[in-house]
XYZ file of C-alpha atoms in Angstrom:
708
model
C -2.469 -9.819 -6.986
C -5.756 -8.001 -5.976
C -8.028 -9.495 -3.343
C -10.584 -11.103 -4.806
C -13.940 -9.321 -2.168
C -14.004 -6.016 -0.636
C -17.416 -5.874 0.277
C -16.086 -4.409 3.690
C -14.428 -1.849 2.359
C -17.113 0.009 0.171
C -18.985 3.227 0.848
C -22.424 3.430 1.567
C -23.099 6.519 -0.177
C -26.836 7.900 -0.881
C -28.335 6.767 -3.810
C -30.237 9.454 -3.247
C -27.487 12.032 -4.006
C -28.127 15.351 -5.543
C -26.739 15.867 -9.114
C -26.457 19.619 -10.615
C -27.634 18.831 -14.052
C -25.622 21.884 -14.989
C -21.988 19.849 -14.783
C -20.814 18.833 -18.050
C -17.291 18.914 -16.651
C -18.038 17.154 -13.714
C -19.533 14.389 -16.688
C -16.561 15.082 -17.982
C -14.466 13.731 -15.257
C -16.745 11.167 -14.251
C -16.674 9.010 -17.819
C -12.527 9.642 -17.482
C -12.809 8.066 -14.308
C -14.807 5.084 -15.237
C -13.081 4.735 -18.819
C -9.804 4.300 -17.126
C -12.182 1.699 -14.291
C -13.296 -0.516 -17.193
C -9.151 -0.058 -18.642
C -7.758 -2.038 -16.596
C -9.447 -5.360 -16.528
C -9.347 -6.394 -13.099
C -11.534 -9.201 -11.756
C -14.668 -9.209 -9.892
C -15.068 -5.687 -10.897
C -18.658 -5.134 -10.136
C -19.321 -1.146 -10.978
C -22.577 0.859 -11.677
C -23.097 3.898 -13.816
C -25.549 6.028 -12.702
C -27.470 8.275 -15.078
C -31.255 9.483 -15.834
C -31.037 10.890 -19.513
C -31.231 7.494 -21.600
C -29.643 9.577 -24.316
C -26.430 10.896 -22.241
C -25.827 7.448 -21.677
C -26.390 6.330 -24.673
C -24.023 8.429 -25.263
C -21.387 7.996 -22.766
C -21.895 3.566 -23.105
C -21.198 4.013 -26.662
C -18.158 5.689 -26.462
C -16.667 3.549 -24.162
C -17.162 0.850 -26.344
C -15.616 2.376 -29.205
C -12.575 2.929 -26.766
C -12.745 0.169 -24.654
C -13.813 -2.672 -27.307
C -10.865 -2.707 -29.919
C -8.147 -0.724 -29.321
C -6.049 -1.056 -31.408
C -8.028 -2.069 -34.029
C -9.656 -4.684 -36.037
C -6.558 -6.796 -34.973
C -5.417 -7.303 -30.684
C -2.571 -9.741 -31.208
C -0.987 -11.476 -34.360
C 0.175 -15.543 -34.060
C 3.940 -15.779 -33.928
C 3.786 -17.675 -36.640
C 3.385 -15.271 -39.718
C 2.482 -18.799 -41.685
C -0.634 -18.641 -39.943
C -3.569 -16.635 -40.309
C -4.386 -13.032 -37.548
C -5.982 -13.658 -34.723
C -9.548 -12.487 -35.341
C -10.757 -8.950 -33.725
C -11.847 -10.198 -30.013
C -13.501 -7.002 -27.682
C -11.656 -5.825 -24.593
C -15.677 -4.915 -23.373
C -18.936 -6.467 -24.840
C -22.523 -4.138 -24.789
C -25.375 -6.577 -23.834
C -28.686 -5.318 -23.613
C -30.316 -6.884 -21.372
C -33.054 -9.401 -22.125
C -36.289 -8.429 -20.205
C -37.909 -12.142 -20.981
C -35.881 -13.866 -18.660
C -33.427 -10.286 -16.585
C -30.439 -12.627 -15.270
C -27.485 -11.211 -17.101
C -24.794 -13.187 -15.172
C -26.833 -16.329 -17.914
C -26.283 -13.668 -20.774
C -22.543 -12.902 -19.548
C -22.138 -16.689 -19.595
C -23.524 -17.732 -22.942
C -21.762 -14.764 -24.955
C -18.466 -16.170 -23.539
C -19.900 -19.999 -24.101
C -20.514 -18.465 -28.282
C -17.684 -16.393 -28.382
C -14.869 -18.103 -25.706
C -11.683 -16.689 -25.865
C -8.934 -17.419 -29.176
C -6.389 -18.736 -27.667
C -3.076 -17.419 -28.848
C 0.637 -17.669 -29.450
C 0.434 -21.802 -29.828
C 3.221 -23.676 -32.072
C 3.989 -26.801 -32.856
C 6.513 -27.400 -29.347
C 3.632 -24.825 -27.298
C 0.862 -24.149 -26.397
C -0.998 -21.319 -26.709
C -2.928 -19.035 -24.002
C -6.438 -17.898 -24.364
C -7.278 -14.032 -24.324
C -8.252 -12.445 -21.216
C -12.412 -12.562 -19.688
C -13.481 -8.911 -21.425
C -15.513 -6.795 -19.528
C -19.136 -6.664 -19.844
C -21.490 -3.260 -20.000
C -25.046 -4.701 -19.656
C -27.435 -2.041 -20.861
C -31.694 -1.833 -20.794
C -32.165 -1.904 -17.267
C -34.556 0.983 -17.153
C -37.239 -1.173 -19.516
C -38.365 -3.342 -16.714
C -39.929 -0.419 -15.612
C -42.277 -1.633 -18.566
C -42.229 -5.411 -17.462
C -45.051 -7.080 -14.511
C -43.587 -6.905 -11.013
C -43.379 -10.344 -10.948
C -40.142 -10.025 -13.678
C -38.871 -7.297 -12.577
C -38.502 -9.002 -9.127
C -36.917 -11.927 -11.397
C -34.518 -9.676 -12.034
C -33.716 -8.676 -8.630
C -33.390 -12.504 -7.796
C -30.663 -12.538 -10.107
C -28.891 -10.260 -8.892
C -29.055 -12.278 -5.165
C -28.010 -15.308 -7.191
C -25.035 -13.190 -8.382
C -23.933 -12.414 -4.564
C -23.901 -16.447 -3.817
C -21.478 -17.062 -6.147
C -18.700 -14.025 -5.534
C -19.090 -14.853 -1.986
C -18.350 -18.837 -3.316
C -16.173 -21.097 -4.559
C -18.040 -22.144 -7.547
C -16.353 -21.820 -11.064
C -18.502 -19.193 -13.759
C -17.052 -17.389 -16.048
C -18.379 -13.782 -15.233
C -16.363 -14.099 -11.812
C -13.047 -13.596 -14.728
C -14.616 -10.622 -15.887
C -15.585 -6.724 -15.044
C -19.142 -5.913 -15.182
C -20.519 -2.706 -15.039
C -24.221 -1.856 -15.082
C -26.628 0.936 -17.001
C -29.311 1.638 -14.067
C -30.785 4.786 -13.400
C -31.921 6.388 -9.808
C -34.609 4.225 -9.197
C -33.372 1.254 -10.026
C -30.198 1.420 -8.390
C -32.175 1.946 -5.350
C -34.082 -1.234 -5.712
C -30.775 -3.031 -6.017
C -29.726 -1.234 -2.941
C -32.852 -2.486 -0.937
C -33.904 -5.863 -2.668
C -30.308 -6.899 -3.645
C -28.310 -5.420 -0.673
C -25.153 -8.205 -0.782
C -24.724 -7.942 -4.486
C -24.622 -3.837 -3.693
C -22.150 -4.000 -1.331
C -19.916 -6.636 -3.415
C -19.533 -3.383 -5.386
C -16.651 -1.871 -6.466
C -17.053 1.744 -8.366
C -20.691 3.928 -8.439
C -20.087 6.210 -11.104
C -23.036 8.817 -10.752
C -23.423 11.128 -14.225
C -25.721 14.347 -14.283
C -28.502 14.627 -16.703
C -32.750 14.875 -16.494
C -34.782 11.661 -16.239
C -36.031 11.324 -19.051
C -39.630 8.416 -19.772
C -39.153 5.446 -20.300
C -39.020 4.151 -24.286
C -37.892 0.931 -26.126
C -34.590 2.517 -26.086
C -32.862 -1.136 -28.732
C -31.752 0.616 -31.482
C -28.224 1.586 -32.702
C -26.371 3.720 -29.676
C -25.731 7.312 -31.393
C -22.060 9.022 -30.998
C -23.319 12.250 -31.310
C -21.876 15.040 -29.759
C -20.227 13.022 -27.329
C -17.126 14.583 -27.284
C -17.899 17.219 -25.033
C -17.788 14.936 -21.756
C -14.173 13.931 -22.444
C -12.485 15.937 -19.914
C -8.743 15.511 -19.358
C -7.387 15.382 -15.207
C -5.447 18.051 -14.305
C -1.765 17.113 -12.290
C -2.632 16.648 -8.123
C 0.661 17.577 -5.914
C 3.119 15.538 -6.012
C 3.331 14.207 -2.492
C 4.486 10.847 -2.072
C 5.324 8.053 0.630
C 8.386 6.950 0.815
C 9.559 4.395 -1.521
C 12.861 1.988 -2.209
C 13.339 0.900 -5.085
C 17.091 -0.447 -7.160
C 18.548 0.943 -10.511
C 16.973 4.716 -9.945
C 17.854 7.187 -7.214
C 15.512 7.568 -4.612
C 13.963 10.859 -2.744
C 15.119 11.157 0.508
C 11.734 13.200 1.522
C 9.516 11.062 3.003
C 6.787 14.095 2.630
C 6.740 15.634 -0.422
C 8.693 15.595 -3.688
C 9.869 18.960 -5.278
C 8.223 20.314 -8.768
C 10.707 20.431 -10.821
C 9.598 21.913 -14.447
C 10.738 20.489 -17.948
C 10.359 21.808 -21.171
C 6.929 20.313 -23.631
C 7.643 18.762 -25.829
C 5.742 15.268 -28.132
C 7.247 12.024 -26.598
C 4.969 9.004 -28.283
C 5.721 9.500 -32.767
C 8.957 6.065 -31.912
C 5.869 4.022 -30.065
C 3.867 1.042 -32.504
C 2.105 -1.120 -31.785
C 3.834 -4.512 -30.360
C 1.428 -7.807 -30.654
C 2.509 -9.225 -27.261
C 2.522 -6.657 -25.098
C -1.178 -5.565 -23.158
C -2.487 -2.863 -25.276
C -4.278 -1.155 -22.809
C -0.550 -0.494 -21.443
C 0.683 0.967 -25.123
C -2.289 3.081 -25.006
C -1.878 4.337 -21.718
C 2.190 5.214 -22.297
C 0.873 7.137 -25.895
C -1.495 8.704 -23.643
C 1.598 9.444 -20.880
C 3.987 10.266 -23.109
C 1.587 13.589 -24.942
C 1.266 14.789 -22.148
C 4.621 14.717 -20.184
C 6.627 17.491 -19.412
C 9.810 15.679 -20.120
C 11.913 14.294 -22.829
C 11.936 10.737 -23.052
C 15.152 10.332 -24.911
C 13.933 7.151 -26.405
C 14.397 5.099 -23.217
C 10.556 3.673 -23.148
C 10.300 2.228 -26.694
C 13.620 0.767 -26.113
C 12.233 -0.865 -22.811
C 9.302 -1.627 -25.040
C 11.738 -3.375 -27.425
C 13.048 -5.756 -25.268
C 9.953 -6.708 -23.243
C 8.571 -7.441 -27.087
C 11.202 -9.173 -28.344
C 11.175 -11.849 -24.927
C 8.340 -12.577 -25.442
C 8.706 -13.469 -28.886
C 11.746 -15.518 -27.417
C 9.562 -17.241 -24.824
C 12.007 -16.033 -22.110
C 11.757 -17.226 -18.740
C 9.507 -15.173 -16.171
C 11.931 -13.658 -14.700
C 14.266 -12.247 -17.303
C 10.449 -10.499 -18.896
C 9.485 -9.536 -15.041
C 12.966 -7.455 -14.779
C 11.941 -5.784 -18.027
C 8.587 -4.680 -16.870
C 10.331 -3.669 -13.424
C 11.981 -1.586 -15.232
C 9.119 0.307 -17.031
C 7.505 0.979 -14.158
C 10.731 1.950 -13.061
C 11.106 4.688 -15.235
C 7.638 5.795 -14.310
C 7.808 5.769 -11.085
C 11.106 7.998 -11.160
C 9.126 10.093 -12.996
C 6.471 10.814 -10.703
C 9.161 10.970 -8.365
C 10.326 14.270 -9.927
C 6.607 15.778 -9.575
C 5.241 14.247 -12.744
C 2.406 12.964 -10.833
C -0.591 12.846 -13.776
C -2.718 10.169 -13.509
C -0.815 8.415 -17.196
C 2.070 8.203 -15.070
C 0.900 7.112 -12.418
C -1.325 4.093 -14.755
C 1.659 2.867 -16.529
C 3.723 2.433 -13.725
C 0.920 -0.230 -12.043
C 0.218 -1.726 -15.348
C 3.805 -1.873 -15.704
C 4.920 -3.364 -12.199
C 1.313 -5.888 -11.859
C 3.151 -7.346 -15.137
C 6.185 -7.849 -13.381
C 4.157 -9.668 -10.390
C 2.561 -11.930 -12.654
C 5.544 -12.603 -15.514
C 6.981 -13.745 -11.729
C 5.828 -14.149 -8.453
C 9.098 -15.488 -6.270
C 10.957 -12.586 -6.657
C 13.373 -11.401 -4.286
C 12.260 -7.839 -4.878
C 8.280 -8.783 -5.066
C 8.012 -7.042 -1.494
C 9.832 -3.509 -2.124
C 7.932 -3.878 -6.428
C 4.571 -4.612 -4.484
C 5.058 -1.638 -1.623
C 5.472 0.621 -4.684
C 2.230 -1.046 -6.174
C 0.768 0.388 -2.850
C 1.710 3.445 -2.860
C 0.886 4.263 -6.646
C -2.667 2.942 -5.702
C -2.143 5.625 -2.209
C -1.177 8.486 -5.296
C -4.206 7.157 -7.461
C -6.286 7.260 -4.376
C -5.867 11.660 -4.267
C -7.166 12.454 -7.349
C -10.614 11.160 -7.901
C -13.192 13.442 -6.586
C -15.544 10.485 -6.476
C -14.988 9.032 -2.363
C -16.440 5.954 -3.784
C -13.768 5.633 -6.655
C -11.146 6.993 -4.046
C -11.739 4.593 -0.793
C -10.967 1.936 -3.470
C -7.536 3.466 -4.663
C -6.646 3.593 -0.880
C -7.754 -0.070 -0.222
C -6.287 -1.297 -3.247
C -2.824 0.098 -1.975
C -4.010 -0.902 1.780
C -3.976 -4.693 0.285
C -0.859 -4.592 -2.020
C 1.109 -3.487 1.530
C -0.626 -6.455 3.643
C 0.801 -8.297 1.239
C 3.855 -7.744 0.877
C 4.336 -7.563 4.294
C 3.383 -11.135 4.114
C 6.244 -12.010 2.409
C 8.972 -10.129 4.674
C 9.607 -10.200 8.539
C 11.178 -7.767 10.252
C 14.370 -9.762 11.640
C 15.396 -10.029 8.321
C 14.537 -6.979 6.266
C 13.741 -4.575 9.260
C 14.676 -1.894 7.027
C 11.844 -3.162 4.390
C 9.353 -4.417 6.911
C 9.805 -0.751 8.656
C 9.520 1.478 5.202
C 6.219 -0.874 4.716
C 4.114 0.263 7.660
C 5.293 3.428 7.831
C 3.484 3.852 4.830
C 0.650 1.012 5.391
C -0.253 4.278 8.115
C -0.030 6.456 6.432
C -2.467 5.121 4.411
C -4.790 3.858 7.168
C -5.040 7.570 8.633
C -6.339 8.884 4.671
C -8.432 5.535 4.979
C -10.375 7.173 8.138
C -11.135 10.009 6.259
C -13.820 7.462 4.466
C -14.941 5.576 6.763
C -14.129 3.960 10.549
C -12.154 6.735 11.441
C -11.701 5.624 15.119
C -10.503 1.908 13.669
C -8.046 2.905 10.931
C -6.797 5.833 13.290
C -6.077 2.822 15.177
C -4.561 0.658 12.835
C -2.230 3.306 11.951
C -0.778 3.263 15.424
C -0.567 -0.261 15.395
C 1.612 0.198 11.933
C 3.804 2.846 12.659
C 4.337 1.260 15.923
C 5.521 -1.261 14.208
C 7.870 0.781 11.907
C 9.198 2.011 14.675
C 10.498 -1.255 16.293
C 12.699 -2.092 13.562
C 13.759 1.839 12.806
C 16.797 2.136 13.909
C 16.708 5.519 16.195
C 20.659 6.139 15.564
C 21.131 4.495 11.734
C 17.761 6.634 10.504
C 17.382 9.494 12.958
C 15.327 11.378 10.144
C 13.856 8.283 9.142
C 12.876 7.840 12.577
C 11.759 11.258 13.940
C 8.990 11.426 10.182
C 7.857 8.061 11.834
C 7.596 9.263 15.054
C 5.596 12.317 13.807
C 3.113 10.415 11.670
C 2.385 8.135 14.874
C 1.890 12.175 17.097
C -0.637 12.640 14.306
C -2.305 9.401 14.581
C -2.921 9.918 18.443
C -3.925 13.524 17.818
C -6.759 12.141 15.527
C -7.615 9.179 18.324
C -7.982 11.901 20.469
C -10.644 13.620 19.128
C -13.127 11.213 19.177
C -12.481 9.022 22.851
C -10.282 9.237 25.604
C -8.314 12.357 24.971
C -6.520 12.670 27.486
C -4.665 9.946 27.255
C -4.218 10.503 23.622
C -3.099 14.205 23.445
C -0.299 12.644 25.483
C 1.069 10.520 23.344
C 0.958 12.933 20.615
C 3.241 15.087 22.380
C 4.909 12.467 23.720
C 5.829 11.224 20.153
C 6.033 14.554 18.671
C 8.677 15.561 20.859
C 10.441 13.013 20.201
C 10.673 13.316 16.087
C 11.793 17.770 17.367
C 15.216 15.755 18.625
C 16.259 14.780 15.229
C 15.031 17.765 13.653
C 17.556 20.953 13.755
C 16.057 24.128 13.261
C 19.320 25.743 11.080
C 18.931 21.909 8.783
C 15.004 20.948 9.202
C 13.599 24.675 9.473
C 10.173 23.942 7.326
C 10.010 19.976 9.442
C 10.982 21.750 12.968
C 8.796 24.620 12.311
C 5.511 22.049 11.562
C 6.326 20.046 14.565
C 6.601 23.587 16.949
C 3.117 23.508 15.151
C 2.159 19.931 15.451
C 2.336 19.943 19.312
C 1.219 23.571 19.647
C -2.164 22.759 18.510
C -2.669 19.246 20.735
C -1.490 21.317 23.609
C -4.902 23.688 22.975
C -6.620 20.577 22.408
C -5.292 19.249 26.346
C -6.058 22.086 27.685
C -10.048 21.608 26.834
C -9.861 19.013 29.554
C -7.213 20.230 32.012
C -4.941 22.366 33.366
C -6.338 25.028 30.447
C -4.266 28.640 31.054
C -0.897 26.003 31.359
C -1.578 24.343 27.937
C -2.484 27.536 26.415
C 0.728 29.319 27.510
C 2.989 25.816 26.405
C 0.842 26.620 23.385
C 1.515 29.737 22.669
C 4.787 29.576 23.658
C 5.840 26.098 20.837
C 3.411 28.326 18.174
C 5.777 31.043 19.249
C 9.297 28.838 18.290
C 7.353 27.737 14.848
C 6.426 31.041 13.501
C 10.503 31.792 14.085
C 10.901 29.073 10.911
C 7.452 29.378 9.193
C 7.992 33.038 7.871
C 6.058 34.575 5.371
C 8.748 34.422 3.189
C 9.088 30.661 2.975
C 5.954 29.896 3.429
C 3.420 32.130 3.697
C 0.902 29.497 3.616
C 2.367 28.088 6.329
C 2.775 31.028 8.450
C -0.773 32.358 7.963
C -1.852 29.102 9.953
C -0.217 28.881 12.628
C -0.843 33.384 13.211
C -4.540 31.841 13.199
C -3.878 29.124 15.420
C -2.082 31.593 18.090
C -4.507 33.910 17.733
C -6.621 30.974 18.406
C -4.891 29.849 21.575
C -4.131 33.816 22.619
C -7.984 34.452 22.708
C -8.917 30.979 24.586
C -5.725 32.585 27.372
C -8.023 35.899 27.499
C -10.930 33.991 28.360
C -10.062 31.989 31.393
C -12.109 33.485 34.492
C -7.978 34.009 36.282
C -7.327 36.171 33.769
C -7.210 39.642 35.323
C -8.871 41.965 33.268
C -5.672 43.972 32.966
C -3.807 40.820 31.065
C -6.733 39.997 28.972
C -6.566 43.640 27.682
C -2.828 42.885 26.633
C -3.761 38.922 25.338
C -6.697 40.605 22.951
C -4.508 43.015 21.444
C -2.274 40.095 21.154
C -4.546 37.924 19.537
C -5.636 40.608 17.254
C -2.114 41.138 16.420
C -1.791 37.515 15.172
C -5.049 37.373 13.347
C -4.136 40.146 11.229
C -1.304 38.740 10.076
C -3.487 35.614 9.094
C -5.563 37.479 7.031
C -2.789 39.797 5.661
C -0.204 37.158 4.495
C -3.865 35.424 2.940
C -4.904 38.083 0.652
C -1.397 38.752 0.104
C -0.253 35.709 -2.343
C -3.610 35.503 -4.488
C -4.512 32.225 -4.170
C -2.869 30.345 -1.912
C -3.592 27.008 0.066
C -4.979 27.526 3.296
C -6.068 24.908 5.877
C -8.181 27.344 7.740
C -11.557 28.861 7.174
C -10.666 32.559 6.043
C -13.691 33.483 6.321
C -14.499 32.485 10.199
C -10.747 34.385 10.692
C -12.017 37.367 9.711
C -15.434 37.103 11.761
C -12.896 36.009 15.249
C -10.568 39.078 14.061
C -14.351 41.114 14.275
C -15.222 39.516 17.512
C -12.007 40.493 18.665
C -11.774 43.991 18.069
C -14.800 44.111 19.550
C -14.241 42.377 22.404
C -11.709 45.250 23.418
C -13.095 47.903 23.009
C -16.908 46.627 24.647
C -15.098 44.969 27.879
C -15.172 47.639 31.298
C -11.565 46.990 31.931
C -11.158 49.703 28.284
C -10.192 53.368 29.051
C -9.734 54.060 25.278
C -10.391 57.822 23.638
C -13.537 58.187 21.055
C -11.325 57.493 18.532
C -9.348 54.248 20.050
C -12.608 53.356 19.723
C -13.777 53.952 16.513
C -11.259 52.666 14.468
C -11.769 49.486 17.147
C -15.694 48.875 15.871
C -14.549 49.924 12.667
C -12.038 46.903 12.102
C -14.594 45.262 13.641
C -16.985 45.954 10.997
C -14.675 45.785 8.427
C -14.491 42.060 9.153
C -17.256 40.868 9.932
C -18.589 42.522 6.344
C -15.172 40.598 5.086
C -15.900 37.396 6.600
C -20.095 38.009 4.769
C -18.940 37.741 1.614
C -17.860 34.886 2.162
C -20.500 32.967 3.449
C -23.622 30.918 0.906
C -26.576 33.388 2.965
C -28.464 29.798 3.709
C -25.494 28.936 5.752
C -25.602 29.641 9.991
C -22.354 31.227 9.491
C -23.965 34.253 7.353
C -27.200 34.470 9.719
C -24.204 34.619 13.258
C -22.150 37.127 10.583
C -24.922 39.385 10.281
C -25.916 38.986 14.249
C -22.416 40.861 14.634
C -22.980 43.330 12.356
C -26.160 44.352 13.869
C -24.296 44.326 17.466
C -21.236 46.124 15.319
C -23.760 48.932 14.669
C -25.520 49.043 18.389
C -22.666 50.156 19.688
C -21.353 52.476 16.788
C -24.504 54.413 18.496
C -24.457 53.515 22.021
C -20.897 55.017 22.559
C -20.605 58.024 19.755
C -23.991 58.421 19.200
C -26.584 58.999 15.479
C -22.896 60.479 13.895
C -20.792 57.070 14.670
C -24.602 55.082 13.956
C -24.512 56.564 10.516
C -20.403 55.855 10.255
C -21.218 52.309 11.080
C -24.500 52.028 7.827
C -22.580 54.173 5.608
C -20.117 51.157 4.666
C -22.612 48.757 4.429
C -23.444 47.496 1.210
C -27.225 49.081 -0.131
C -28.113 45.535 -0.454
C -27.214 44.639 3.461
C -29.561 47.403 5.060
C -33.455 45.816 4.404
C -32.067 43.343 6.312
C -30.136 45.315 9.212
C -32.265 48.297 9.861
C -35.630 46.750 10.837
C -33.677 44.954 13.761
C -31.129 47.804 14.825
């Protein structure tokens, strides 16, 4: 159920991207993601693995081959008739070394398949069998072309261009049914990008491994597995943020934004999972991995469902029965994900189970719901990789599933499901905007949210209606950062206010406070274009309202963010030309108080996830202290003046500790420190300057003293 071509969805990454040499953990992550991409067994997947270290390349390629080629040992499938011999092992991944005398990887793949066609399994006297899936192929040895004549190198690139023609046409070719992985060095990747751009455009993943370049030598001996284990990396869990989903038979979490993390006791669950000959082996291996890292008891549910599926296969049950059994397996893992167990293993099990359900029954009345869930699972999956290319692929796959679901239903006949999927589609487009074409994707998000709101009945589903209005407001806010700011920001505010109507502070204090914060930010943005004083005052008012519910006790990270926003609004209002000097002093004091609350909260809760730059806020706080006492309207005594200058200096030094020396922020902060020390001298004499210098770390003195 995948789209057969996603060339338009790929990211134009730089092939000259810098890779740090001391990055073993990064290699582990990249290997883990590459292994998952290959294990999916998707059609028309063209992957590039980039590695300049040939020894490391050999280790990784050998590990992939040993892990994926024969995932369940010597025999993959057992004949249904026990009197017949077992089907010989047939690989799921084939490693081919490029033939440098005729470097045509497509011809090599097709020839291999002619020599070793997929065996027919599951046949009997009454029913025909079915062929095993075509394996994936990893191509090594491209670097050896460097030693060949230029004509041979150009021939290889020409073959890739011909491969692109196969992909864009309906011509029958075995390699189209497969997943291809090309191992290349950076120079060869650059050559492919430049000389075979259409083939490069058809890629679905780029995996870059860190390693020092090694000389090109004849490397045709057996691939070496020595010391490979250090590259293996176990992916960490991500916070379980889930788009609204709905499925029968299992309870649905009603919160569209975030699912609560639920702790479970550690246990080993995979002891009851045995090998089932009729069930996708990758699915079984993923289930074992999922149960191994699971934090919840399985209570035998997974083995029971797998046993039922195996029996249905043996009995050659109808596709509808098999689809329902696979759907139950997907539901089980979807439920665990909703309960907070959003590990990559659980996500992959749910995805493969639902895909099996779709493959067995493409006319199920529940197909739109399954496709919606597949879209949401891929949406979640895109948040795991650090690799931008992979994340974009996953979110695009999620969008494809949402669109496919929408083709099967209409809003008039199934308004609830239609609105849910449109809302999810809007969220996915918003996330896709982080990777490419932000304006186009945010516009698509706006269209999807409007479609959802057209079929979401405000009276019947007020909270879902409000959540969608909030999403629409956020989409308009983002569009306002690119063009037509007045129009888009005003639409954002209107949507946020429509959402706010349905959130009562007593019942939904956190969401009420969140939307008030969003309204404040939109008013602050609007103040940059029209009626600055009025809009800044409105921003301050709603930020203050938000802080009644976003407290340092219940949501410290949100409290700190809103206090930071409030400080910015006070600062901008204080600097309006129409503001009197007395009012300006008052506003700067309020700005200082808000910034202090933000930084103190951030430091009080160690490791608090922040949506703002704490070091920039320290700098802003320092500037506010400095501005307060250097303004002509300041009438405080020298003690008060010294206290504010000391606070300014301390905050600039705190900011400096968070900036890299090579950044503009670091140099700007040094300038602030020098200005503050000069003011110490001008206002408090040499004694004041000595006080200031005594607060500087010794390593800063050489940079500061010559500039005083």
